[in-house]
PDB file of C-alpha atoms in Angstrom:
ATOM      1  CA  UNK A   1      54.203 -64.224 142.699  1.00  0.00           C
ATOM      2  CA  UNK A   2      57.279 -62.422 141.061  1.00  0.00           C
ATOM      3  CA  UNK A   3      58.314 -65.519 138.922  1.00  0.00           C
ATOM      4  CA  UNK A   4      54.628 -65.406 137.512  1.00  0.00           C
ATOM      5  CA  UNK A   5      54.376 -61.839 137.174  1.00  0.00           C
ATOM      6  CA  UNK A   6      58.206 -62.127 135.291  1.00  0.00           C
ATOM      7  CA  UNK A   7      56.747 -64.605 132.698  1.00  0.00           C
ATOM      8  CA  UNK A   8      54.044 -61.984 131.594  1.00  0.00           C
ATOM      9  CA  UNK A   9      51.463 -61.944 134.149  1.00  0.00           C
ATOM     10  CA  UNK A  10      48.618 -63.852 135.756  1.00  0.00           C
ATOM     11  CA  UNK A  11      47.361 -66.713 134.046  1.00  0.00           C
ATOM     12  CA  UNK A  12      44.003 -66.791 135.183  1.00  0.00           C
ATOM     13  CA  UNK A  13      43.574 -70.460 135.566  1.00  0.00           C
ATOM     14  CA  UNK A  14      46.674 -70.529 137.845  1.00  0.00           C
ATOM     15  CA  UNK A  15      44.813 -71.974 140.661  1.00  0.00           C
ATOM     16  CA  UNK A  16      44.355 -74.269 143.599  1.00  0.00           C
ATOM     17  CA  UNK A  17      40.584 -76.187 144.376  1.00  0.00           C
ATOM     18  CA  UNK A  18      39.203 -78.221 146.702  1.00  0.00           C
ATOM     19  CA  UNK A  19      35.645 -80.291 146.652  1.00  0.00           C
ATOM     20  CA  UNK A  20      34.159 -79.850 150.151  1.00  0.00           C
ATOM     21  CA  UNK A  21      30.415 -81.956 151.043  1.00  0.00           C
ATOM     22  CA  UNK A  22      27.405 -79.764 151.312  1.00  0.00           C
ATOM     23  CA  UNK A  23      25.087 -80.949 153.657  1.00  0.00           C
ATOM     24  CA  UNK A  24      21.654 -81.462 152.335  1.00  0.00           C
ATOM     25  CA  UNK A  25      18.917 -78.942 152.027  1.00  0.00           C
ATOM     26  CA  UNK A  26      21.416 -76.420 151.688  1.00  0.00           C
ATOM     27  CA  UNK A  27      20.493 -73.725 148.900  1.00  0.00           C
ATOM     28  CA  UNK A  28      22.511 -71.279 146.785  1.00  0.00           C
ATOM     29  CA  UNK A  29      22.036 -68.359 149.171  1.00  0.00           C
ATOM     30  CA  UNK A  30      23.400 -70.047 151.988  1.00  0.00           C
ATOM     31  CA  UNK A  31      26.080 -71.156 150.336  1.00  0.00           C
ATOM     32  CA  UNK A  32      26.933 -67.520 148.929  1.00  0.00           C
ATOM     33  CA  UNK A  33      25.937 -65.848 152.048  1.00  0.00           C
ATOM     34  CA  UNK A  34      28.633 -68.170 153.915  1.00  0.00           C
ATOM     35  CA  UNK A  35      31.176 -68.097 151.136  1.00  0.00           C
ATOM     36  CA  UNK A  36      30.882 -64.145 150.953  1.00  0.00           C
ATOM     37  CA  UNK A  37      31.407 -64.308 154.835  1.00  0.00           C
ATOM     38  CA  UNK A  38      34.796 -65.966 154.325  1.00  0.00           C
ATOM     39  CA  UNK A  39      35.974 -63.667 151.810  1.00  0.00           C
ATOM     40  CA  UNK A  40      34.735 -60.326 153.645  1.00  0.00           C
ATOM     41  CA  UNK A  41      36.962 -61.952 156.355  1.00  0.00           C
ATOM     42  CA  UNK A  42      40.239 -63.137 154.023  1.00  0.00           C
ATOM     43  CA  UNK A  43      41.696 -59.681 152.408  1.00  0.00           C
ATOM     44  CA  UNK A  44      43.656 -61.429 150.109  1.00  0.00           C
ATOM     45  CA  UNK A  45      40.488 -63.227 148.665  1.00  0.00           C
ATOM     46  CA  UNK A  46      39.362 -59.800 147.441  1.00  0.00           C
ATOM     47  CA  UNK A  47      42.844 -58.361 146.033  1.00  0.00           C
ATOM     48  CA  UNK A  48      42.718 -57.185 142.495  1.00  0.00           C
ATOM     49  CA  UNK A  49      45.617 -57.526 140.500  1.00  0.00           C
ATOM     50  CA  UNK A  50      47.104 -53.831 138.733  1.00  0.00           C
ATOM     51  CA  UNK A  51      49.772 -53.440 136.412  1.00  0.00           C
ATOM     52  CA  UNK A  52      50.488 -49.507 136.875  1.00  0.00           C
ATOM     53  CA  UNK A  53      54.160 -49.462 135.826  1.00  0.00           C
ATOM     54  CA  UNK A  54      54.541 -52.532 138.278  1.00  0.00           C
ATOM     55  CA  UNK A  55      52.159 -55.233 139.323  1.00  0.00           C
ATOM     56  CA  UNK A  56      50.590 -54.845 142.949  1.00  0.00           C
ATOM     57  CA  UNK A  57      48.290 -56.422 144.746  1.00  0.00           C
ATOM     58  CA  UNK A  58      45.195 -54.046 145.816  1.00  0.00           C
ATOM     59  CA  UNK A  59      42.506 -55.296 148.352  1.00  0.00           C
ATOM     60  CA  UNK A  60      39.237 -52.967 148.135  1.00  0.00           C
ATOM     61  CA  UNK A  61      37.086 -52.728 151.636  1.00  0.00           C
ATOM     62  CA  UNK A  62      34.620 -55.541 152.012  1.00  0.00           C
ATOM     63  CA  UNK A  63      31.386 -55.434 151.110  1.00  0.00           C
ATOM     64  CA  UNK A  64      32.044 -55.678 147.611  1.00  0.00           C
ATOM     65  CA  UNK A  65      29.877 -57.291 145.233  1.00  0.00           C
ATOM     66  CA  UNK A  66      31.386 -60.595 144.373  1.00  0.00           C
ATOM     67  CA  UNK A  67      29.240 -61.260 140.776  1.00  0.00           C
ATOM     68  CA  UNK A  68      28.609 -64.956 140.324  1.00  0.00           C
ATOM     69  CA  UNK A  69      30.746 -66.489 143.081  1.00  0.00           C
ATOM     70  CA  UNK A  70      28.949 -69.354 143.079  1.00  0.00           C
ATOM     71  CA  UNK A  71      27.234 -71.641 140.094  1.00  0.00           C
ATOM     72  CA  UNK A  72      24.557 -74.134 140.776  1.00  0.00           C
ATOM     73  CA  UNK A  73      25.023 -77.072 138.896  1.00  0.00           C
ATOM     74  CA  UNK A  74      22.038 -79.763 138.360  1.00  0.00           C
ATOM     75  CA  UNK A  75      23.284 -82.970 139.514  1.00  0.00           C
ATOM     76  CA  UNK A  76      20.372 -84.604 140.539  1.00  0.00           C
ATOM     77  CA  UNK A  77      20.576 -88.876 139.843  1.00  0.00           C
ATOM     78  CA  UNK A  78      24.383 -88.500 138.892  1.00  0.00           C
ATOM     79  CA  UNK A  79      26.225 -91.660 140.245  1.00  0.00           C
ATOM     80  CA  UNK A  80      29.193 -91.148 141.966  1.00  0.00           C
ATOM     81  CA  UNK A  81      31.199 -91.757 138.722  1.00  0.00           C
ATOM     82  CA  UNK A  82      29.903 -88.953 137.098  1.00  0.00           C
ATOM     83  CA  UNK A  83      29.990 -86.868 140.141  1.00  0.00           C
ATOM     84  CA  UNK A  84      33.370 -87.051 140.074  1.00  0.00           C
ATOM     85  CA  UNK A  85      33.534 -86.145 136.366  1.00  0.00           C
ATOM     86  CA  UNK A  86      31.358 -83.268 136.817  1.00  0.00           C
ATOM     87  CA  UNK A  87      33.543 -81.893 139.856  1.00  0.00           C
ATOM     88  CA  UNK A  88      36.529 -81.936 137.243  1.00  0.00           C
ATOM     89  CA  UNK A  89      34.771 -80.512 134.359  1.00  0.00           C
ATOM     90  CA  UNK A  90      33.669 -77.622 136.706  1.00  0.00           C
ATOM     91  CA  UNK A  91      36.279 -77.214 138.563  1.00  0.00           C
ATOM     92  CA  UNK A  92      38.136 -76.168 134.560  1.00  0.00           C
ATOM     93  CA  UNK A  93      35.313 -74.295 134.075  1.00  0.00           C
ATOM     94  CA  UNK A  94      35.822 -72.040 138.057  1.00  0.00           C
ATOM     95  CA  UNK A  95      39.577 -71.717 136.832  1.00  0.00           C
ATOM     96  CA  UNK A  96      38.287 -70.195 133.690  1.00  0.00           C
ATOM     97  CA  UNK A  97      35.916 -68.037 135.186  1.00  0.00           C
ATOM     98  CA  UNK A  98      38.960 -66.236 137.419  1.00  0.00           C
ATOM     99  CA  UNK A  99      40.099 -62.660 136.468  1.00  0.00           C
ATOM    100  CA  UNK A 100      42.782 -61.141 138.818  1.00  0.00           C
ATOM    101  CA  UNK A 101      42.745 -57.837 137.092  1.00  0.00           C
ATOM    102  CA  UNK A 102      39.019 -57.894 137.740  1.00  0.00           C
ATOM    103  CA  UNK A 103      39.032 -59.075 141.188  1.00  0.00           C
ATOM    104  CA  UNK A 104      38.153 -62.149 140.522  1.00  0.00           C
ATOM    105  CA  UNK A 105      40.078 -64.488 142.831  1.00  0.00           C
ATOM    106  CA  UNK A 106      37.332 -66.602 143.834  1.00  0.00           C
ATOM    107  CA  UNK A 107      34.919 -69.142 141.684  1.00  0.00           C
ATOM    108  CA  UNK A 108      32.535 -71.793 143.269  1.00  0.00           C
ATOM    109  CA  UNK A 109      30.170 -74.476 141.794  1.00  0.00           C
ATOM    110  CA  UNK A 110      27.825 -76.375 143.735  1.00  0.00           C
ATOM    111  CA  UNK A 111      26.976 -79.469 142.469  1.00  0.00           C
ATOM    112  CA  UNK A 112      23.078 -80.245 143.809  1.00  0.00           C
ATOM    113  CA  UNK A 113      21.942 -83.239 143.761  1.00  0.00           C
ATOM    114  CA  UNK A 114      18.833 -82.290 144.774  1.00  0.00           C
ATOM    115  CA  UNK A 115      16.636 -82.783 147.982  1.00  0.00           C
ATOM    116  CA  UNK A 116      17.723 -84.820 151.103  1.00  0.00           C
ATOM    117  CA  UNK A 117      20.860 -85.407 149.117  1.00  0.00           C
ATOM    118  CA  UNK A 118      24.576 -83.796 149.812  1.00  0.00           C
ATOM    119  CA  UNK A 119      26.173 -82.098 147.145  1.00  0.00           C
ATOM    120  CA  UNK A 120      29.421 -80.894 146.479  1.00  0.00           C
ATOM    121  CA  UNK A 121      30.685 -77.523 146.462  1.00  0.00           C
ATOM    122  CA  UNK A 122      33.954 -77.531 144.093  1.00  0.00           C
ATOM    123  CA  UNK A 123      35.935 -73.958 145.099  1.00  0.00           C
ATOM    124  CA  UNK A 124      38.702 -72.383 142.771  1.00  0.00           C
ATOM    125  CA  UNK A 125      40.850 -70.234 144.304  1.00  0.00           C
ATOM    126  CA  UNK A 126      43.993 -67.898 142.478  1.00  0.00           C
ATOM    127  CA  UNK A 127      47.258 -68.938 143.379  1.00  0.00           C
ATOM    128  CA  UNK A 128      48.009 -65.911 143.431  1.00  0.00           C
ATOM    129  CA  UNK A 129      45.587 -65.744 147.003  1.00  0.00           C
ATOM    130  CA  UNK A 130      45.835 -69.131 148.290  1.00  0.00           C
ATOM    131  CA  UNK A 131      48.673 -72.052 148.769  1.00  0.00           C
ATOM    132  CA  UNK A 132      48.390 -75.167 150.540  1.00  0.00           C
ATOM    133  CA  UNK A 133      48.375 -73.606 154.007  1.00  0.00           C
ATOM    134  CA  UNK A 134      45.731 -71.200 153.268  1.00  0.00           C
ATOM    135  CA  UNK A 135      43.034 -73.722 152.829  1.00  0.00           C
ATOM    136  CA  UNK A 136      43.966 -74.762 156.498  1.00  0.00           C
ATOM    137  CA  UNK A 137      42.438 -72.100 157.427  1.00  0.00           C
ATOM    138  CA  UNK A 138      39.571 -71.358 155.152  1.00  0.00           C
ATOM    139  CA  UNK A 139      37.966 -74.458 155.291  1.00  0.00           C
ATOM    140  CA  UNK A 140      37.810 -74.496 158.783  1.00  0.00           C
ATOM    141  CA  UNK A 141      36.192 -71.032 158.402  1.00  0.00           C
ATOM    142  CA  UNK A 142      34.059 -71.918 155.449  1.00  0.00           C
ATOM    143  CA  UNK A 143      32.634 -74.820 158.225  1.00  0.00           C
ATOM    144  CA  UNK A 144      31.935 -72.543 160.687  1.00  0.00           C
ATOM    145  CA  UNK A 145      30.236 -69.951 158.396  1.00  0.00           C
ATOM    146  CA  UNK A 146      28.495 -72.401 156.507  1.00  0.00           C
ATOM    147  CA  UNK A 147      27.160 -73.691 160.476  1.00  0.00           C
ATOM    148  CA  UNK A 148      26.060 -70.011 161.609  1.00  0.00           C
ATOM    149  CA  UNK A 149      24.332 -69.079 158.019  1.00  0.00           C
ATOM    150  CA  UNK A 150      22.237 -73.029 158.141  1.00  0.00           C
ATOM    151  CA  UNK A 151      21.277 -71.836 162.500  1.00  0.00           C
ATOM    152  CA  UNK A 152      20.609 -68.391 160.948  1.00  0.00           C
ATOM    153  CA  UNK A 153      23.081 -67.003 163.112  1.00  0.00           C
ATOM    154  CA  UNK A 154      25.474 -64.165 162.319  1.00  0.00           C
ATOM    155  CA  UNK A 155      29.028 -65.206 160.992  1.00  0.00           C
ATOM    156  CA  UNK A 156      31.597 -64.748 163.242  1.00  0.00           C
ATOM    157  CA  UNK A 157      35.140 -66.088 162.507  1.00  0.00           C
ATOM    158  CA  UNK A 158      38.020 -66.222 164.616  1.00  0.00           C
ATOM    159  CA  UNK A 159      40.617 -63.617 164.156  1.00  0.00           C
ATOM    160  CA  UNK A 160      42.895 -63.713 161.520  1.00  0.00           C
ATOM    161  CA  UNK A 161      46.578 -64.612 162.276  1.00  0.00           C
ATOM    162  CA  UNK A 162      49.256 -62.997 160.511  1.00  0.00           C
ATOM    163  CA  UNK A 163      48.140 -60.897 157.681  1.00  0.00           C
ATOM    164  CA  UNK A 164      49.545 -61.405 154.244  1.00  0.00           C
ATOM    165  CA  UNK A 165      50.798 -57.544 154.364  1.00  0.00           C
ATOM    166  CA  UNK A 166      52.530 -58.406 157.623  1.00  0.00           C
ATOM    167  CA  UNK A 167      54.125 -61.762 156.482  1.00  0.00           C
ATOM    168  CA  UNK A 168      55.746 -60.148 153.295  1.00  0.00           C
ATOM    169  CA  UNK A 169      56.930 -57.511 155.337  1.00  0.00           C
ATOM    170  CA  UNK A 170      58.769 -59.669 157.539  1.00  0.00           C
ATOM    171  CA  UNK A 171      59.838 -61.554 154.517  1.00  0.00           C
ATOM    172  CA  UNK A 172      60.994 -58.529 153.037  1.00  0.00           C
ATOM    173  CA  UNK A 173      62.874 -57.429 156.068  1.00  0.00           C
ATOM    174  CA  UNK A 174      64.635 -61.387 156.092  1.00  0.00           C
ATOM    175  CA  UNK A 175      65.871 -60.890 152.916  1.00  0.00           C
ATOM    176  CA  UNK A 176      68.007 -58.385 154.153  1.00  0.00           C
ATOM    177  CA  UNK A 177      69.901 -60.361 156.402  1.00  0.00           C
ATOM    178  CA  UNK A 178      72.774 -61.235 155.852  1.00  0.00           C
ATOM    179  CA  UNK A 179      72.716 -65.124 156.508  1.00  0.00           C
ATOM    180  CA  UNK A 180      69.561 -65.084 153.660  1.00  0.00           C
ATOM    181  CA  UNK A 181      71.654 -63.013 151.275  1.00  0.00           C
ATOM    182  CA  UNK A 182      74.417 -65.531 151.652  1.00  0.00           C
ATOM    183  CA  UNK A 183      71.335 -68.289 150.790  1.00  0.00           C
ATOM    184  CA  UNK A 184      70.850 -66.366 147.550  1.00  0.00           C
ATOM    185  CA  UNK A 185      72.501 -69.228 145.656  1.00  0.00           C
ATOM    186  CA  UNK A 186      70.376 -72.092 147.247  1.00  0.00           C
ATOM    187  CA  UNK A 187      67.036 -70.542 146.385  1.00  0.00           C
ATOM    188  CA  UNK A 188      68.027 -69.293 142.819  1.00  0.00           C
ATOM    189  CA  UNK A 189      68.958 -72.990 141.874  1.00  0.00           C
TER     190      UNK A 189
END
């Protein structure tokens, strides 16, 4: 986060995605009502980025309004060819759509192919929110919220683990160690 912050700031398409199935005769709701689950539940998927003297990280309570999380996208008698092309094109266009200063972290198109078909939901996430090991954990949850919203059950996720405030305070507190500080070296080359 500090090396992009050093080299002026968020760029907003600085982001990680993934392409997940949607089952068929799922509809745009759903889809929002279980993505909006998993970001109520993930803090950092709601941080907005400040500059006040010194960038910072602010999460807002949940419950926000989350404008346009996800796009539906007519993909009705697109071959699997141009599926695939249409998962890239709007996956560039979810990365475009992200505004950290806004508190925008999150962007989502769903890619219907219409009835009794399975679709694609393609999901762009700030890097500045997610890394590789976060999606370990919020696909799982996206599953299970996407299962309770289709049995029109309440969303309930399993706890979360370590926070992301709690993990950078431990890193903070490593860093002052002195076996890290005499690591300095390793990590700045």
């Amino acid at each position: 986060m500090r090396w992009l912050l050093e080299r002026g700031g968020p760029v907003g398409r600085f982001s990680q995605s993934v392409a997940v199935v949607v089952p068929a005769g799922a509809g745009l709701a759903d889809l929002e009502r279980a993505l909006r689950a998993v970001i109520g539940h993930h803090v950092m998927l709601r941080a907005r980025l400040e500059d006040d003297g010194g960038w910072r990280l602010v999460v807002p309570p949940p419950g926000g309004a989350v404008a346009g999380l996800v796009r539906r996208v007519d993909a009705v008698g697109v071959d699997a060819a141009g599926l695939e092309g249409l998962a890239a094109q709007e996956q560039a266009a979810a990365a475009g759509r992200l505004d950290p200063a806004a508190g925008v972290m999150v962007q989502a198109s769903w890619l219907d192919r219409g009835a009794g078909q399975a679709g694609l939901l393609v999901m762009v996430v700030h890097h500045l929110v997610v890394d590789g090991v976060s999606w370990r954990v919020l696909l799982p949850d996206l599953a299970s919220a996407w299962a309770a919203v289709a049995a029109g059950r309440p969303v309930v996720l399993d706890p979360v683990g370590t926070s992301f405030r709690r993990w950078s305070q431990l890193l903070a507190a490593a860093a002052g160690h002195e076996q890290t500080a005499g690591e300095l070296g390793w990590w700045q080359r």
